[in-house]
XYZ file of C-alpha atoms in Angstrom:
736
model
C -35.358 -5.456 35.833
C -38.296 -7.405 34.160
C -40.001 -10.344 35.851
C -38.571 -12.475 33.261
C -34.973 -11.670 34.102
C -35.721 -11.749 37.634
C -37.294 -15.433 37.247
C -33.616 -16.687 36.225
C -31.906 -16.470 39.024
C -31.675 -19.798 41.074
C -34.576 -18.945 43.802
C -33.041 -21.584 45.818
C -30.474 -19.357 46.674
C -32.675 -16.993 47.372
C -33.780 -18.413 50.839
C -31.629 -16.033 52.982
C -29.346 -13.282 53.074
C -26.208 -15.494 53.277
C -27.054 -17.682 50.535
C -28.039 -14.299 48.241
C -24.544 -13.171 49.343
C -22.762 -16.400 48.235
C -25.060 -16.788 45.196
C -23.963 -12.924 44.068
C -20.423 -13.728 44.638
C -20.676 -16.815 42.544
C -22.186 -14.977 39.752
C -19.038 -12.811 39.669
C -17.008 -15.626 39.544
C -15.343 -15.517 43.093
C -15.038 -18.845 44.721
C -15.624 -19.776 48.099
C -11.997 -20.841 49.794
C -9.956 -19.587 46.938
C -11.120 -15.557 46.850
C -12.801 -15.053 50.128
C -14.072 -17.396 53.049
C -17.438 -17.787 54.136
C -17.604 -16.021 57.307
C -16.242 -12.749 56.148
C -18.519 -13.133 52.371
C -20.346 -9.868 53.151
C -17.111 -7.639 53.837
C -15.619 -9.339 50.905
C -18.846 -8.254 48.947
C -18.437 -4.527 50.457
C -14.671 -4.109 48.672
C -16.548 -5.059 45.428
C -18.604 -2.068 46.153
C -21.738 -3.890 47.053
C -24.083 -3.509 49.910
C -27.094 -5.599 50.440
C -28.371 -3.967 53.594
C -31.753 -2.285 53.312
C -32.293 -3.374 49.595
C -34.882 -5.677 47.828
C -33.455 -8.843 46.464
C -34.290 -7.513 42.599
C -32.362 -4.569 43.275
C -29.725 -6.066 45.153
C -28.912 -8.376 41.636
C -29.564 -5.617 39.965
C -26.732 -3.947 41.506
C -24.673 -7.361 41.398
C -25.553 -7.501 37.299
C -23.742 -4.086 36.835
C -20.957 -5.131 38.487
C -17.437 -6.487 37.123
C -17.106 -10.111 37.315
C -13.402 -11.238 38.561
C -12.552 -11.598 34.796
C -13.458 -8.024 34.481
C -16.419 -8.604 32.201
C -19.603 -6.775 33.725
C -21.785 -9.354 34.938
C -25.012 -9.066 33.382
C -23.350 -9.581 30.010
C -20.737 -12.181 30.727
C -24.199 -14.363 31.724
C -26.123 -13.353 29.058
C -23.637 -14.617 26.666
C -23.290 -17.616 28.590
C -27.109 -18.767 28.312
C -28.195 -17.699 31.904
C -30.876 -15.815 30.019
C -31.966 -18.104 27.240
C -34.954 -19.050 28.850
C -36.598 -15.517 28.668
C -37.897 -16.345 25.142
C -38.572 -19.569 25.242
C -42.547 -19.621 25.864
C -43.126 -16.376 23.702
C -44.461 -16.271 20.043
C -41.902 -13.522 18.945
C -38.987 -13.520 20.436
C -37.406 -10.308 21.872
C -34.296 -8.828 22.325
C -32.787 -8.674 26.012
C -32.773 -5.050 27.084
C -30.641 -4.057 30.260
C -29.051 -1.355 31.644
C -29.578 0.626 29.005
C -28.272 -1.640 26.294
C -28.988 -4.775 24.209
C -27.376 -7.852 25.503
C -25.887 -10.852 23.936
C -28.278 -14.035 23.828
C -28.114 -14.180 20.157
C -26.043 -17.284 18.945
C -23.978 -16.211 16.080
C -23.483 -19.623 14.737
C -27.102 -19.546 14.293
C -27.393 -16.503 11.983
C -29.183 -16.854 8.581
C -27.319 -15.710 6.082
C -28.873 -14.016 2.930
C -27.433 -12.291 -0.496
C -30.437 -10.027 -2.282
C -30.300 -7.888 -5.534
C -31.661 -4.447 -4.339
C -33.403 -2.503 -7.495
C -31.643 0.795 -7.518
C -33.899 3.845 -9.385
C -30.980 4.446 -11.728
C -29.887 2.698 -15.256
C -26.420 3.598 -15.389
C -24.868 1.239 -17.765
C -27.899 2.274 -19.764
C -29.420 -1.164 -21.063
C -32.975 -0.449 -20.306
C -33.417 -1.544 -16.941
C -32.625 -0.437 -13.570
C -29.694 -1.356 -12.146
C -29.252 -4.615 -9.488
C -26.813 -4.275 -6.483
C -26.235 -7.177 -4.547
C -26.502 -7.159 -0.781
C -25.305 -9.531 1.688
C -27.423 -10.037 5.263
C -26.785 -11.289 8.289
C -29.625 -11.674 10.797
C -30.937 -13.844 13.554
C -32.833 -16.874 13.089
C -34.992 -15.807 15.146
C -36.255 -12.846 12.826
C -38.230 -16.401 11.002
C -40.639 -16.278 13.509
C -41.748 -12.785 13.271
C -39.012 -11.011 15.768
C -38.361 -7.026 13.840
C -34.953 -5.771 14.400
C -32.680 -2.891 13.482
C -30.190 -2.858 10.801
C -26.118 -2.188 11.008
C -25.517 -1.153 6.870
C -22.123 -0.690 5.569
C -21.965 0.723 1.774
C -18.637 -0.896 1.155
C -17.125 -0.434 -2.565
C -14.289 -2.417 -1.472
C -16.053 -5.509 -0.247
C -15.049 -7.476 -3.038
C -11.215 -7.998 -4.202
C -10.680 -4.391 -6.128
C -8.198 -3.963 -8.876
C -4.472 -3.473 -7.435
C -3.187 -3.384 -10.467
C -4.492 0.399 -11.252
C -2.303 1.808 -8.646
C 0.808 0.142 -10.399
C 0.971 3.652 -12.401
C -0.836 6.536 -10.571
C -0.680 10.358 -12.189
C 2.423 12.064 -12.724
C 3.336 14.601 -10.188
C 6.524 15.260 -11.281
C 5.778 18.676 -13.296
C 5.491 22.140 -13.024
C 2.020 24.031 -12.044
C 0.114 25.699 -14.955
C 0.005 29.137 -15.150
C -3.390 31.030 -15.604
C -4.531 34.411 -16.287
C -6.895 35.362 -13.873
C -10.306 33.621 -14.373
C -12.898 35.829 -12.865
C -14.950 32.235 -12.254
C -18.047 33.088 -9.490
C -19.198 31.123 -7.025
C -22.334 30.221 -8.217
C -20.632 29.210 -11.908
C -19.049 25.895 -9.456
C -22.832 24.610 -8.090
C -23.463 21.084 -9.394
C -26.936 20.676 -10.645
C -27.990 17.274 -10.518
C -29.425 16.238 -14.333
C -32.826 14.541 -15.195
C -32.270 11.144 -15.668
C -35.015 8.837 -17.241
C -35.473 5.868 -15.284
C -37.071 2.515 -16.627
C -39.969 1.224 -14.466
C -39.443 -1.296 -11.657
C -39.464 -4.814 -12.503
C -42.615 -7.080 -12.793
C -42.483 -9.367 -10.074
C -42.574 -13.240 -10.815
C -43.443 -14.548 -6.952
C -42.367 -13.333 -3.726
C -40.580 -15.611 -1.338
C -39.149 -15.084 2.494
C -35.684 -16.138 2.235
C -32.866 -16.019 -0.252
C -30.154 -18.059 1.476
C -25.763 -17.781 1.052
C -23.088 -19.348 2.236
C -21.206 -17.443 4.544
C -18.922 -15.395 2.451
C -15.710 -13.361 3.283
C -16.319 -10.196 2.758
C -12.907 -7.508 2.608
C -12.488 -4.376 4.363
C -15.478 -5.439 7.054
C -14.620 -4.702 10.757
C -15.262 -7.448 13.320
C -17.512 -5.266 15.937
C -20.548 -5.603 13.979
C -20.648 -9.295 14.855
C -20.457 -7.817 18.673
C -23.987 -6.439 17.678
C -25.216 -9.480 15.884
C -25.288 -11.184 19.188
C -27.112 -8.161 20.766
C -30.022 -8.785 18.135
C -29.096 -6.356 15.664
C -28.569 -7.817 11.540
C -25.526 -6.563 9.706
C -26.227 -5.691 5.777
C -23.208 -4.918 3.355
C -23.820 -3.779 0.007
C -20.718 -2.842 -2.130
C -22.337 -0.742 -5.194
C -22.604 0.076 -8.261
C -20.105 -1.454 -10.947
C -18.862 -3.873 -8.602
C -18.681 -7.393 -8.720
C -21.947 -9.107 -8.534
C -23.985 -5.986 -9.096
C -24.794 -4.308 -12.712
C -24.878 -0.592 -13.168
C -21.170 1.849 -13.450
C -19.341 2.825 -10.767
C -18.165 6.823 -10.090
C -16.346 7.914 -6.924
C -18.482 10.257 -4.881
C -21.108 11.246 -7.577
C -24.763 11.768 -7.301
C -25.847 8.209 -7.984
C -23.402 6.481 -5.614
C -25.563 8.474 -3.089
C -28.935 7.239 -4.522
C -27.429 3.863 -5.048
C -26.078 3.997 -1.228
C -30.037 5.002 0.530
C -31.403 2.710 -2.071
C -30.574 -0.062 0.191
C -32.223 1.838 3.163
C -35.301 2.290 0.951
C -35.422 -1.290 0.525
C -34.775 -2.147 4.117
C -38.207 0.046 5.303
C -39.970 -1.152 1.949
C -40.328 1.229 -0.282
C -37.849 -0.563 -2.981
C -37.947 -3.990 -4.795
C -34.675 -6.346 -4.346
C -34.655 -9.969 -6.021
C -33.069 -13.678 -5.059
C -31.136 -13.348 -8.442
C -30.313 -11.100 -11.374
C -32.797 -12.575 -13.459
C -35.680 -14.427 -12.293
C -37.681 -11.530 -11.055
C -38.284 -13.566 -7.744
C -38.891 -10.566 -5.122
C -37.994 -10.309 -1.584
C -38.977 -8.365 1.201
C -37.245 -7.215 4.728
C -40.305 -8.042 6.623
C -37.604 -8.600 9.582
C -36.288 -5.261 9.541
C -37.451 -2.730 12.342
C -37.110 0.025 9.386
C -34.534 1.863 11.450
C -30.799 1.217 10.527
C -27.678 3.039 11.406
C -24.950 3.498 8.744
C -21.116 3.089 9.777
C -17.726 2.259 8.304
C -14.027 3.674 7.878
C -12.438 5.816 5.084
C -14.899 5.400 1.725
C -17.265 3.112 4.189
C -18.000 5.885 5.828
C -17.700 8.199 3.447
C -20.947 6.911 1.759
C -22.866 7.043 5.334
C -22.207 10.859 5.400
C -23.509 11.195 1.733
C -26.249 8.969 2.243
C -27.307 11.063 5.634
C -27.329 14.492 3.775
C -30.159 12.932 1.433
C -32.465 12.980 4.713
C -33.391 9.765 3.880
C -36.240 8.268 5.765
C -35.116 5.310 8.170
C -31.541 6.523 8.504
C -31.295 7.294 12.670
C -27.764 6.969 12.781
C -24.387 7.343 11.110
C -20.955 6.259 12.757
C -18.609 7.346 10.445
C -14.960 6.530 10.979
C -12.019 8.446 9.210
C -14.510 9.514 6.661
C -14.677 11.896 3.705
C -16.756 15.064 4.000
C -15.889 16.705 0.660
C -13.781 14.876 -1.869
C -12.067 18.072 -2.623
C -10.566 18.138 1.010
C -9.131 14.523 0.190
C -7.377 15.224 -3.689
C -6.984 18.959 -3.645
C -5.795 21.661 -1.241
C -6.145 25.277 -1.796
C -5.696 25.377 -5.594
C -3.511 22.820 -5.479
C -3.470 19.169 -6.486
C -2.636 17.273 -3.490
C -2.658 13.705 -2.393
C -3.450 11.888 0.967
C -0.166 10.781 2.481
C 1.503 7.845 0.931
C -0.832 8.242 -2.076
C 1.078 10.112 -4.135
C -0.347 10.879 -7.741
C -3.716 9.319 -6.387
C -7.340 10.497 -7.832
C -11.166 9.906 -7.937
C -10.832 7.921 -11.205
C -8.035 5.747 -10.110
C -10.185 5.148 -6.724
C -13.054 4.347 -9.265
C -11.191 2.038 -11.542
C -9.618 0.326 -8.556
C -13.054 -0.694 -7.158
C -14.919 -1.263 -10.707
C -15.141 -5.249 -10.189
C -17.766 -5.558 -12.291
C -17.273 -8.608 -15.316
C -17.990 -7.310 -18.646
C -18.834 -9.857 -20.837
C -16.394 -9.766 -24.096
C -19.345 -9.469 -26.889
C -20.575 -6.479 -24.262
C -18.728 -3.635 -26.687
C -21.499 -1.094 -25.398
C -20.336 -1.378 -21.865
C -16.848 -1.107 -22.186
C -17.707 2.285 -23.912
C -19.940 3.445 -21.189
C -16.770 2.793 -19.003
C -14.106 4.426 -20.654
C -16.879 7.437 -21.414
C -17.194 7.170 -17.712
C -13.166 7.121 -17.078
C -12.609 9.850 -20.005
C -15.234 12.205 -18.006
C -13.614 11.630 -14.362
C -10.084 12.234 -15.966
C -11.159 15.802 -17.336
C -13.685 17.148 -14.642
C -11.419 16.148 -12.069
C -8.757 18.697 -13.182
C -5.476 17.709 -12.618
C -4.126 20.957 -14.329
C -5.803 23.901 -11.882
C -6.626 22.197 -9.096
C -9.766 24.792 -8.724
C -12.828 23.580 -6.976
C -15.555 23.606 -9.466
C -18.834 21.640 -10.220
C -17.366 18.176 -10.347
C -16.084 19.025 -6.857
C -18.914 20.524 -5.856
C -21.067 17.240 -6.672
C -18.783 15.596 -3.944
C -19.030 18.085 -1.312
C -21.343 17.008 1.491
C -20.656 20.079 3.940
C -23.477 21.827 1.868
C -26.458 19.269 2.349
C -25.292 18.730 5.822
C -29.030 20.764 6.988
C -30.874 18.183 5.393
C -29.362 15.826 7.782
C -32.381 14.368 10.186
C -30.607 11.822 11.606
C -27.688 11.576 14.310
C -23.862 11.637 14.070
C -21.041 10.103 15.848
C -17.691 11.179 14.157
C -14.351 9.114 15.024
C -11.007 10.452 13.538
C -7.648 9.625 14.238
C -5.345 12.991 15.059
C -2.785 11.454 13.209
C -4.816 10.382 10.146
C -2.798 12.066 6.889
C -5.088 9.781 4.540
C -8.124 11.294 5.491
C -7.368 14.365 7.128
C -8.993 15.753 10.382
C -10.319 18.571 8.050
C -13.062 16.068 7.110
C -14.310 15.312 10.671
C -13.573 18.876 12.056
C -15.275 20.575 8.939
C -18.376 18.318 9.299
C -18.315 19.068 13.349
C -18.728 22.481 12.806
C -22.090 22.348 10.187
C -23.710 19.188 12.793
C -23.233 21.814 15.464
C -24.642 24.932 13.272
C -28.232 23.135 12.245
C -28.324 21.238 15.887
C -28.004 17.969 14.644
C -27.121 15.470 17.666
C -23.846 14.638 17.295
C -20.643 13.615 19.067
C -16.928 13.279 18.093
C -14.131 10.803 19.519
C -10.351 12.227 18.558
C -7.942 9.427 19.192
C -4.422 9.218 18.356
C -4.402 6.806 15.737
C -3.993 7.102 12.028
C -6.176 5.449 9.634
C -7.731 2.520 11.585
C -10.830 0.945 13.233
C -10.550 1.891 17.220
C -12.782 -1.157 18.736
C -10.490 -2.744 20.486
C -8.484 0.356 22.011
C -7.679 0.346 25.577
C -9.943 2.743 27.794
C -12.017 3.960 24.577
C -14.984 2.490 26.038
C -15.658 2.101 22.301
C -18.327 -0.957 22.724
C -20.442 0.235 25.827
C -20.623 3.772 23.829
C -21.495 2.035 20.731
C -24.201 -0.418 22.288
C -26.321 2.792 24.245
C -25.791 4.757 21.618
C -26.898 2.229 18.778
C -29.862 1.005 21.733
C -31.117 4.577 21.599
C -31.281 5.424 18.174
C -32.683 2.086 16.725
C -34.401 0.972 19.889
C -35.574 4.077 21.355
C -34.174 3.152 24.704
C -34.322 5.885 27.120
C -30.564 5.365 28.182
C -29.329 9.017 29.046
C -26.768 8.445 26.509
C -26.802 11.895 25.255
C -25.896 13.127 28.529
C -23.637 9.917 29.795
C -20.693 10.985 27.486
C -19.480 14.324 26.452
C -19.851 15.873 22.891
C -16.520 15.717 22.183
C -13.684 13.469 23.449
C -9.757 13.863 22.521
C -7.042 11.439 24.056
C -3.989 13.228 24.587
C -1.132 12.769 22.748
C 1.245 12.541 25.898
C -0.807 9.896 27.992
C -3.085 7.533 25.764
C -5.119 6.851 29.058
C -6.087 10.562 29.366
C -9.283 11.456 27.214
C -10.270 15.311 27.701
C -13.732 15.803 27.836
C -14.171 19.259 25.633
C -17.376 19.902 24.446
C -16.882 22.449 21.761
C -14.157 22.412 18.947
C -12.156 24.482 19.944
C -12.355 23.578 23.591
C -14.533 25.731 25.277
C -11.534 26.918 27.755
C -9.218 27.760 24.908
C -7.529 30.999 23.880
C -7.162 32.298 20.665
C -3.288 32.955 20.592
C -1.370 35.193 17.760
C 2.434 34.132 17.021
C 4.367 36.605 15.618
C 8.499 37.018 15.364
C 10.299 39.324 17.195
C 14.551 38.822 17.385
C 14.229 35.317 14.992
C 12.301 33.777 17.372
C 8.171 32.937 17.596
C 6.749 34.949 20.463
C 2.986 34.893 21.643
C 1.010 37.909 21.328
C 1.706 39.413 24.932
C 4.735 40.213 23.391
C 5.098 42.759 20.375
C 6.516 41.135 17.569
C 8.998 42.701 15.218
C 8.222 46.050 13.114
C 11.070 46.301 10.910
C 10.681 45.336 7.150
C 13.230 42.428 7.195
C 12.857 40.344 4.421
C 13.438 36.803 3.656
C 14.335 34.880 1.245
C 13.767 31.280 0.169
C 13.817 29.317 -3.034
C 11.605 26.675 -3.894
C 14.058 23.946 -5.219
C 13.422 19.974 -4.929
C 16.769 19.215 -5.832
C 18.215 21.536 -3.391
C 16.299 20.260 -0.412
C 18.362 16.327 -0.780
C 14.971 14.818 -2.160
C 15.586 12.524 -4.885
C 13.129 11.926 -7.443
C 13.626 8.081 -8.150
C 14.322 6.931 -4.498
C 11.207 9.055 -2.610
C 13.482 9.110 0.184
C 11.167 11.165 2.170
C 12.787 10.918 5.529
C 15.821 12.525 4.082
C 13.602 15.351 2.578
C 11.851 15.450 6.003
C 15.110 15.941 7.948
C 16.450 18.375 5.719
C 13.595 20.743 6.174
C 13.218 20.468 9.305
C 16.236 19.768 11.471
C 18.968 22.328 12.356
C 16.399 25.714 12.989
C 19.051 27.711 13.619
C 20.791 27.328 10.186
C 19.681 29.339 7.421
C 18.704 26.701 4.598
C 18.092 28.456 1.088
C 14.719 26.279 0.349
C 12.976 27.173 4.315
C 12.462 30.115 6.592
C 12.235 28.275 10.010
C 11.221 29.538 13.391
C 11.362 28.498 17.005
C 10.097 29.245 20.298
C 12.393 28.811 23.315
C 12.273 25.948 24.896
C 9.027 25.857 26.764
C 9.067 26.199 29.913
C 5.316 24.622 30.214
C 3.761 21.944 28.183
C 1.623 23.855 24.892
C -1.665 22.276 24.370
C -2.295 23.402 20.463
C -6.302 22.656 19.987
C -8.554 23.826 16.533
C -8.051 25.249 13.472
C -4.648 26.770 13.120
C -3.998 29.818 10.380
C -0.757 31.339 8.969
C -0.849 34.962 7.322
C 1.981 37.109 5.333
C 2.801 39.240 2.868
C 5.012 37.514 -0.141
C 6.552 38.281 -3.558
C 7.044 35.792 -6.370
C 9.976 35.764 -9.267
C 7.613 33.382 -10.982
C 3.603 33.765 -12.493
C 2.807 30.825 -10.080
C 4.249 28.756 -7.232
C 3.407 26.671 -4.123
C 3.599 28.200 -0.428
C 3.958 25.519 2.761
C 3.873 25.702 6.132
C 4.655 23.133 8.803
C 4.049 23.272 12.633
C 6.444 20.598 14.488
C 7.088 19.644 17.714
C 11.182 19.953 17.867
C 12.976 18.495 20.477
C 14.189 14.961 21.360
C 11.395 13.311 22.953
C 10.036 9.271 23.279
C 6.871 10.193 21.839
C 3.183 8.495 21.274
C 3.414 6.685 18.165
C 0.211 5.437 16.011
C 1.580 2.002 15.935
C -0.926 -0.457 17.743
C 0.675 -2.810 20.593
C -1.251 -5.996 21.628
C -2.026 -5.541 25.349
C -3.831 -8.841 25.425
C -4.636 -11.535 23.009
C -8.019 -12.176 22.596
C -9.454 -10.137 25.633
C -12.259 -8.781 24.229
C -15.210 -10.958 23.971
C -17.728 -9.869 21.087
C -20.331 -12.391 22.086
C -22.112 -15.917 21.545
C -19.541 -18.110 19.329
C -17.785 -15.497 17.761
C -14.067 -15.302 18.001
C -12.668 -12.599 20.361
C -10.269 -9.408 19.528
C -7.273 -8.180 21.095
C -7.250 -5.209 23.365
C -4.281 -2.977 22.157
C -3.033 0.411 23.512
C -0.981 3.144 21.370
C 2.971 2.496 22.067
C 5.518 5.109 22.782
C 8.623 5.243 20.934
C 11.759 2.491 22.382
C 14.148 5.842 21.816
C 13.759 9.252 21.629
C 12.937 11.104 18.498
C 14.011 14.566 17.073
C 10.871 15.872 16.347
C 7.070 15.704 15.202
C 4.796 17.169 12.414
C 2.284 18.543 14.021
C 0.274 20.057 10.827
C 0.976 21.132 7.625
C -0.716 23.262 4.746
C -0.535 24.504 1.493
C -1.286 27.229 -0.913
C -1.719 27.592 -4.977
C -0.570 31.228 -5.133
C -2.596 31.729 -7.720
C -5.751 31.232 -5.225
C -4.898 33.932 -2.622
C -9.056 34.764 -2.991
C -10.305 31.378 -3.234
C -10.259 27.924 -3.973
C -12.444 27.955 -7.414
C -10.905 31.142 -9.630
C -7.245 31.873 -10.296
C -5.739 35.252 -10.261
C -2.861 36.682 -12.244
C 0.165 36.859 -10.103
C 2.380 40.137 -11.066
C 6.343 39.485 -10.744
C 8.071 40.213 -7.676
C 5.100 42.479 -6.466
C 3.816 41.459 -2.675
C 0.281 40.245 -2.070
C -1.316 38.773 1.092
C -1.539 35.093 2.064
C -3.473 33.487 4.456
C -4.746 29.860 4.810
C -5.203 27.334 7.241
C -2.936 23.794 8.334
C -4.900 21.092 8.834
C -6.603 21.137 12.437
C -5.246 19.241 15.477
C -5.139 18.847 19.028
C -1.681 18.292 20.289
C 0.328 19.078 23.441
C 4.241 19.776 23.342
C 5.924 18.873 26.445
C 7.708 21.326 28.367
C 11.479 21.587 27.301
C 10.454 21.029 23.773
C 9.829 23.745 20.872
C 7.433 24.972 18.760
C 8.862 25.143 15.498
C 7.110 27.182 12.427
C 8.753 26.087 8.617
C 7.269 27.762 5.604
C 8.657 26.486 2.102
C 7.393 26.016 -1.028
C 7.054 22.407 -2.456
C 5.790 19.421 -0.363
C 7.205 16.267 -1.905
C 4.750 13.989 0.275
C 1.850 15.978 -0.678
C 1.572 18.671 -3.705
C 2.990 18.455 -7.099
C 6.798 18.449 -7.448
C 7.822 21.117 -10.112
C 10.763 21.168 -11.720
C 11.005 25.307 -12.178
C 13.019 26.981 -9.342
C 10.802 29.862 -7.573
C 12.159 32.528 -5.391
C 9.894 33.936 -2.895
C 10.029 36.635 -0.251
C 8.633 37.338 2.897
C 8.481 40.312 4.991
C 8.828 38.816 8.370
C 7.131 41.020 10.469
C 4.078 40.538 8.577
C 4.224 36.636 9.588
C 1.215 36.197 11.870
C 0.365 32.592 12.951
C -2.768 32.055 15.178
C -4.182 28.910 16.851
C -5.860 28.095 20.333
C -4.054 27.097 23.386
C -5.319 25.097 26.398
């Protein structure tokens, strides 16, 4: 504790041991004659875990500052927020951040923050007007930066920042269509590689003059989390940019493109002094980020976090860490799966071109026909090259695959992912995690029981403390032992949301690789020999027979029909279950299914689903508010609610654990179709979406093999009959 901080204590209350004890209890929020009596104050202090004996005044109050107050807040943080330490910057020419216990502390008043709007010059001319594109950027920074204080930046690239074009999703791509049949394509992997084209870039604008400020009114920006304000109060600046082709910016957007990546890192390059920015779109009045300490973090959920990953794979200088939440690491895995056109759950018919049009909010003058034609050209390019006919991986998707460039990342990564997220599936985080460990990139991952959400208010997650330690270390070079304080991998239990398993690898270090086969029509472990007799099982991929109505989209009825009554033979699925479990079964990691199968059509869809079967009150991904305005973010910032995941009030009959899908013409790889001879047996193998899930004792694990998944895949009209050799079905996963 610095002398400056120590001097903030009231010296009049430090004369004797008894006075120090009473002062400590006062700082902790306890009241004499209400919470304790004066004659038992030291004993009361001991109950709170504090012992004054044998300690210097400074050491004693250091421990007091680290202790939880009566309200539950850490003492030092509460005092800092209430102005106790405001005097530390009074006599300093250049103010400083306040650091205690390895973290920044809330001494900065959000009401006194500076709000600016600038236009960063991007080394692109996507709208082909002969000038570099300018992108609108909003900045929130402490007023103390006016006096020379340099601060780190939390930067969010956010295509949703301005109101988007909701009408785009009124009509999505048709999914009620047959799969296209292909002859063997013999496409080689190297033919799918993306090679950036050489583009001619106009020169930088000539600066007319340079100014220090570009004031703007505080603007309501959409899809921005409140947790950035927490760091504002601790002396961090926040920077928000929508990107090319959005309202207020120039250029033409194209989801996942190489140009989008260049745009994202241009803002970092401006913050670190390597690019220009201007106060408006016309006057060439330059503004520099002299207040930035040249250390930047990128964060955000979904598309926002995706751009953080994209930027990191460039190795851009100045980017010190990224914190992607529910972010895409490979756009192919978002819109495709194993040669199939697929969709995020609840987004049937979506694709990259629609997302581009949704975010394309730039206002085009009615007389600018050239720009309109360029927009149409870009849209047509995306429509053709995303290839909704074959579902193959190609150079278009390779351009949007950040995994192949993970080796270029030179910053740390903290991944946050919902285990029940079927928008951005766990596939994205788990694949990225594997590469981060391969290249020894400093990284951690937190897997929670939510779906596509921010978790900063989640009870028991220790979110703010972790993030503060993490960012204080990477952006301020504070040696706070954050790498050792928290395990590399934290997984929230689906049986008890208060339990976080601290596993250091994925799959978990103590997991056992398990193979499940079929015996007497039941799933059985690899400890018991499976059935070697060649028994043929037949099912027909016939959507109409499943009870699904293409007009009503009655997904719940379809799920019930596919899953329930597993002992019944149903023509549109094959179902196997274990016996009722004698103990909890904890599945952790990747899940693979393999079998031999024949088909009476030249193409088709194969799907597999794992289900927790049995009547139970299961943990929902629904957020249940526990305490309103419980979590304080800082000075003059509205507190946020604390919440937890809720359990079902009434037992449900099942829960889908995971599922996976395959175009049978992509049995060898995702980029080339293979000819399928009718009624000939081939070996098929594919992965289900990785997960961590515990099935309770008394329930059953159910495996379902079926065809079309009406919630995710295309929905053919053709009826396709599949014949599977039951003795070849092998399900492989890890258990704890």
